[in-house]
XYZ file of C-alpha atoms in Angstrom:
352
model
C -173.958 22.332 16.573
C -176.545 20.140 17.152
C -178.560 22.713 14.975
C -175.866 22.763 12.261
C -175.759 19.471 12.749
C -179.162 18.555 11.480
C -179.869 20.926 9.326
C -176.757 19.734 6.486
C -178.362 16.274 7.228
C -181.866 17.364 5.973
C -180.144 19.406 3.107
C -178.768 16.189 1.720
C -181.721 13.893 1.965
C -183.602 16.665 0.706
C -181.565 18.174 -2.122
C -181.749 13.356 -2.665
C -185.485 13.087 -2.485
C -186.140 16.083 -5.038
C -182.551 17.043 -7.094
C -180.585 14.437 -7.091
C -181.494 12.580 -10.566
C -177.527 10.817 -10.792
C -178.368 7.341 -12.263
C -176.242 4.503 -12.210
C -177.202 0.623 -12.079
C -175.933 -0.396 -8.467
C -178.455 2.512 -6.690
C -181.048 1.464 -4.660
C -179.624 -2.487 -5.365
C -179.913 -4.411 -2.063
C -178.342 -7.538 -3.335
C -174.955 -7.338 -1.336
C -172.949 -9.452 -3.895
C -173.858 -6.637 -6.229
C -173.738 -3.720 -4.036
C -169.981 -5.299 -3.619
C -168.550 -6.327 -6.993
C -169.649 -2.322 -7.234
C -168.390 -1.447 -4.708
C -164.759 -3.590 -5.330
C -164.580 -2.444 -9.017
C -164.943 2.029 -7.892
C -162.463 1.638 -6.221
C -160.048 3.937 -7.050
C -161.392 4.196 -10.492
C -164.360 6.619 -12.246
C -167.335 5.589 -12.303
C -167.941 5.983 -16.590
C -165.063 3.766 -16.841
C -166.133 1.283 -13.961
C -169.692 0.822 -15.476
C -169.365 -1.254 -18.430
C -166.629 -3.369 -16.044
C -169.900 -4.135 -13.581
C -172.702 -5.254 -16.749
C -169.850 -7.547 -18.230
C -169.180 -9.030 -14.546
C -172.712 -9.336 -13.637
C -173.764 -10.767 -16.950
C -170.907 -13.030 -16.338
C -170.887 -14.161 -13.043
C -174.894 -13.710 -11.222
C -174.207 -14.541 -8.565
C -170.804 -15.152 -5.553
C -170.964 -18.691 -6.014
C -169.997 -17.880 -9.914
C -167.437 -15.692 -9.270
C -166.019 -18.138 -6.906
C -165.847 -21.516 -9.471
C -164.664 -18.953 -12.060
C -160.690 -19.739 -13.248
C -158.134 -17.113 -12.267
C -156.946 -16.005 -15.318
C -160.567 -15.843 -17.023
C -161.464 -13.228 -14.396
C -158.229 -11.147 -15.093
C -159.065 -11.245 -18.583
C -162.620 -9.439 -17.389
C -160.820 -7.084 -15.693
C -158.492 -5.962 -17.972
C -157.810 -2.329 -18.309
C -159.265 -1.208 -14.653
C -155.908 -1.149 -13.364
C -154.844 -1.889 -9.535
C -155.008 -5.807 -9.913
C -154.873 -6.677 -6.122
C -158.204 -5.096 -6.020
C -158.953 -8.061 -8.603
C -157.065 -11.064 -6.737
C -158.559 -9.218 -3.449
C -162.459 -9.929 -4.778
C -161.571 -13.431 -6.083
C -160.584 -14.302 -2.683
C -163.231 -12.904 -0.375
C -165.412 -15.149 -3.087
C -164.276 -17.685 -2.620
C -164.470 -17.182 1.598
C -168.195 -16.445 0.901
C -168.508 -19.560 -1.250
C -166.488 -21.539 1.101
C -166.778 -20.323 4.620
C -170.033 -18.200 4.745
C -171.501 -21.140 2.785
C -172.210 -18.785 -0.588
C -173.760 -16.895 1.995
C -173.116 -13.192 2.162
C -172.160 -11.680 5.989
C -175.419 -9.701 6.864
C -173.104 -8.060 9.965
C -170.652 -4.804 9.306
C -167.773 -6.993 11.346
C -168.534 -10.009 8.523
C -167.846 -7.524 5.979
C -164.921 -5.968 6.737
C -163.743 -9.723 7.667
C -163.412 -10.669 3.659
C -160.069 -9.570 1.946
C -159.407 -6.483 0.217
C -162.834 -4.593 2.100
C -161.811 -1.535 3.951
C -163.982 0.295 5.889
C -165.834 2.819 3.599
C -166.823 -0.373 1.573
C -167.875 -2.729 4.496
C -170.484 0.472 5.413
C -171.311 0.790 2.258
C -172.302 -2.369 1.717
C -173.791 -2.955 5.388
C -176.146 0.436 4.751
C -176.678 -0.629 1.199
C -177.697 -4.132 1.590
C -179.215 -4.123 5.162
C -179.752 -0.555 6.057
C -176.902 -0.942 9.105
C -176.178 2.503 10.166
C -172.849 2.967 9.280
C -171.391 5.997 7.674
C -169.386 5.689 4.289
C -166.287 8.449 4.414
C -164.822 8.501 0.424
C -163.385 11.613 -0.760
C -166.514 13.168 -2.096
C -167.899 12.643 2.172
C -164.285 13.964 3.317
C -164.712 16.814 0.207
C -168.371 18.040 2.085
C -167.583 17.465 5.257
C -164.683 19.903 5.298
C -165.943 22.479 3.681
C -168.935 21.958 5.338
C -168.129 22.563 8.765
C -164.690 24.186 7.902
C -162.057 22.077 8.965
C -158.704 21.867 7.962
C -157.537 19.283 9.758
C -155.047 17.289 7.011
C -157.649 14.128 6.048
C -154.609 11.724 5.407
C -153.170 12.339 9.774
C -154.470 10.136 12.094
C -156.183 12.972 13.732
C -157.977 14.017 10.543
C -159.249 10.423 9.447
C -160.473 10.103 13.350
C -162.361 13.884 13.497
C -163.834 12.877 10.018
C -165.034 9.362 11.246
C -166.813 10.674 14.118
C -168.233 13.594 12.362
C -169.503 11.060 9.537
C -171.135 8.963 12.127
C -172.798 12.289 13.909
C -174.668 13.215 10.558
C -175.383 10.280 9.359
C -179.644 9.355 8.975
C -180.044 6.728 11.683
C -183.311 5.652 10.011
C -181.848 6.131 6.367
C -178.697 5.395 6.397
C -177.715 3.630 2.809
C -180.296 6.478 1.964
C -178.206 9.124 3.326
C -175.031 7.783 2.358
C -175.519 7.522 -1.724
C -177.036 10.786 -0.884
C -173.748 12.167 0.381
C -171.804 10.895 -2.091
C -174.125 12.304 -4.761
C -174.203 15.389 -3.394
C -170.193 15.115 -2.981
C -170.311 14.088 -6.939
C -171.824 17.000 -8.517
C -173.002 19.763 -6.300
C -169.754 19.875 -4.348
C -167.406 19.109 -6.958
C -163.359 19.024 -6.283
C -163.174 21.937 -9.584
C -165.851 24.635 -9.580
C -168.171 23.181 -7.166
C -171.670 24.671 -7.867
C -172.355 26.655 -4.089
C -174.338 29.829 -5.707
C -177.162 27.099 -6.060
C -176.133 24.650 -3.296
C -179.101 24.342 0.052
C -176.079 24.090 2.189
C -174.286 27.326 1.169
C -176.214 29.959 3.822
C -173.874 27.596 7.013
C -170.994 26.325 4.845
C -168.103 27.767 7.234
C -166.218 27.682 3.345
C -168.248 29.024 1.069
C -169.077 32.070 3.890
C -165.120 32.221 4.240
C -163.554 32.116 0.921
C -161.996 29.437 1.500
C -163.848 26.852 -0.969
C -160.480 26.061 -2.879
C -158.113 25.162 0.170
C -160.007 22.593 1.842
C -160.065 19.401 2.488
C -156.540 19.187 3.620
C -153.872 16.629 2.655
C -150.184 16.990 4.545
C -148.622 14.237 2.186
C -147.492 15.508 -1.543
C -147.882 12.520 -3.602
C -144.411 11.494 -4.834
C -144.526 10.129 -8.539
C -142.405 8.080 -9.673
C -141.142 7.622 -13.598
C -140.466 4.323 -14.825
C -138.548 2.886 -18.053
C -139.874 -0.345 -19.489
C -138.500 -1.748 -22.211
C -140.506 -4.095 -23.681
C -139.023 -6.624 -26.557
C -141.137 -8.781 -28.557
C -139.066 -11.773 -29.331
C -140.840 -13.315 -32.625
C -139.945 -17.494 -33.496
C -142.428 -18.950 -36.393
C -144.835 -16.100 -35.886
C -144.686 -16.675 -32.589
C -143.803 -14.613 -29.767
C -142.929 -14.882 -25.709
C -144.670 -13.699 -22.635
C -144.526 -14.609 -19.061
C -146.815 -13.573 -16.305
C -145.769 -10.945 -13.167
C -145.145 -12.900 -10.152
C -142.789 -10.043 -8.389
C -144.322 -7.956 -5.818
C -144.933 -5.322 -7.355
C -147.286 -3.864 -10.194
C -149.627 -5.508 -12.474
C -148.963 -8.760 -10.362
C -150.154 -12.235 -11.909
C -150.781 -10.809 -15.147
C -149.301 -11.481 -18.476
C -145.899 -8.826 -20.228
C -143.224 -9.483 -23.347
C -139.527 -9.907 -22.282
C -138.716 -6.763 -20.445
C -135.936 -5.247 -19.554
C -136.417 -1.932 -17.185
C -134.105 0.995 -17.478
C -133.263 4.007 -14.752
C -133.604 6.114 -17.626
C -134.532 6.697 -20.766
C -133.151 4.069 -23.217
C -132.275 4.224 -26.576
C -132.098 0.654 -29.365
C -129.053 -0.033 -29.168
C -128.824 0.129 -24.841
C -130.946 -1.783 -24.132
C -129.850 -4.678 -26.743
C -126.561 -4.215 -25.160
C -127.934 -4.623 -21.775
C -126.542 -7.637 -20.161
C -130.058 -9.418 -19.423
C -130.613 -9.188 -22.846
C -127.237 -10.742 -23.805
C -127.557 -13.707 -21.407
C -131.337 -14.172 -23.256
C -130.294 -13.944 -27.030
C -126.692 -15.949 -26.595
C -124.478 -16.126 -30.032
C -128.011 -16.355 -31.373
C -129.033 -13.131 -34.357
C -131.890 -10.947 -34.829
C -133.541 -8.499 -36.610
C -135.350 -5.858 -35.705
C -139.327 -5.807 -37.122
C -140.416 -3.057 -36.688
C -139.209 0.825 -35.498
C -140.675 1.044 -31.012
C -143.417 2.642 -30.369
C -143.320 4.407 -27.038
C -146.797 4.511 -24.993
C -147.532 6.307 -21.347
C -149.391 5.466 -18.432
C -150.017 7.263 -15.380
C -150.920 5.801 -12.073
C -151.189 7.077 -9.117
C -147.627 6.841 -7.488
C -145.973 6.448 -10.962
C -145.652 6.575 -14.165
C -144.593 4.406 -16.901
C -142.873 5.032 -20.039
C -143.016 1.923 -21.736
C -141.259 1.319 -25.332
C -142.409 -2.183 -27.336
C -139.292 -3.179 -29.990
C -139.717 -5.822 -32.684
C -137.862 -8.745 -32.978
C -136.821 -11.591 -34.614
C -135.448 -14.407 -33.687
C -134.247 -17.470 -35.419
C -135.663 -21.139 -35.182
C -133.183 -22.447 -32.375
C -133.249 -20.190 -30.149
C -134.798 -21.993 -27.072
C -137.391 -20.817 -24.736
C -136.854 -18.480 -22.330
C -137.122 -20.329 -18.449
C -140.596 -18.829 -17.110
C -141.915 -18.255 -20.803
C -144.944 -19.184 -22.940
C -144.690 -19.188 -26.219
C -148.280 -18.583 -28.029
C -149.415 -17.298 -31.810
C -150.865 -13.831 -31.981
C -154.263 -15.183 -32.222
C -153.993 -16.884 -28.200
C -152.562 -13.250 -26.821
C -156.302 -12.848 -26.312
C -156.592 -15.435 -23.107
C -154.468 -13.735 -21.290
C -154.442 -10.994 -19.410
C -152.665 -8.194 -19.770
C -151.975 -4.047 -18.308
C -153.889 -1.696 -20.209
C -150.640 0.020 -21.589
C -150.005 -3.253 -23.874
C -153.497 -3.400 -24.088
C -153.326 -0.201 -25.783
C -150.388 -1.144 -27.699
C -151.866 -4.765 -29.282
C -154.702 -2.606 -30.187
C -152.553 -0.039 -32.331
């Protein structure tokens, strides 16, 4: 088994040195702030999507102190389109912890890094190894897949037993002298060779000893025990126009898109026609005795989140000058909308 593990580590390191041509602006970076920023952005985000955001954040906030001093709304606006806004909220909290409690100096131990808001085991290991060459193995989706296939492991990765097994194995095959280089290499290997679909098994340097390849199990591992349940939600957004201005509010509920802005929202349990939405108790209370007029046909947009599918319907209404601003709402011009952060689905609508 030791020989099998040594072969694995040596192959990954050799492939990285000879064949790995994957480029990203944060590769080889030693500044823990920049590494942390890239890792937070790339959580649940594809590299191609996160890349321009990383560059914009570095340009706007070159140090953790700059980020810590920024206004929340400004940072959320820059994050707009990346989704999973809790990441952004946690990132701001962590930056302010570093600027305050750590006097602007990024923690230099795994434990110190892991204690930051929004930093889990994977992110802490990545920062510790890339910035400080500390011997901590990363374990993300790419690494799970490479290890599961090579060692032929069918223990589900989303179980306690599976996480323990893969964590131990990832540590055992870690290159202790060059942990940062190895960690980046195995993630790159999973992204470009041992891919989820159509892996390059015929040219893979691990193929000669890969259990999944030799036994025809490549498409069957890694295994997950839980099937993802997708919830469908139906959002009916009402753009109420009064004298050329619109009403928006900040989402404060513990739900998706917390701290982002939106128009008047009426959520329904199923798709609803305009008449149904406009006859709802919530809308009737909002309008009172005021008349209104549908200003444009409804526009429908769908957004797929990890656990939810959002079906949004946007309807523009003209309301009279006597209509009062609803409690909790702001009245803004269309030009002022750019000063507020909105969920991607609303941004997509506004760009139309």
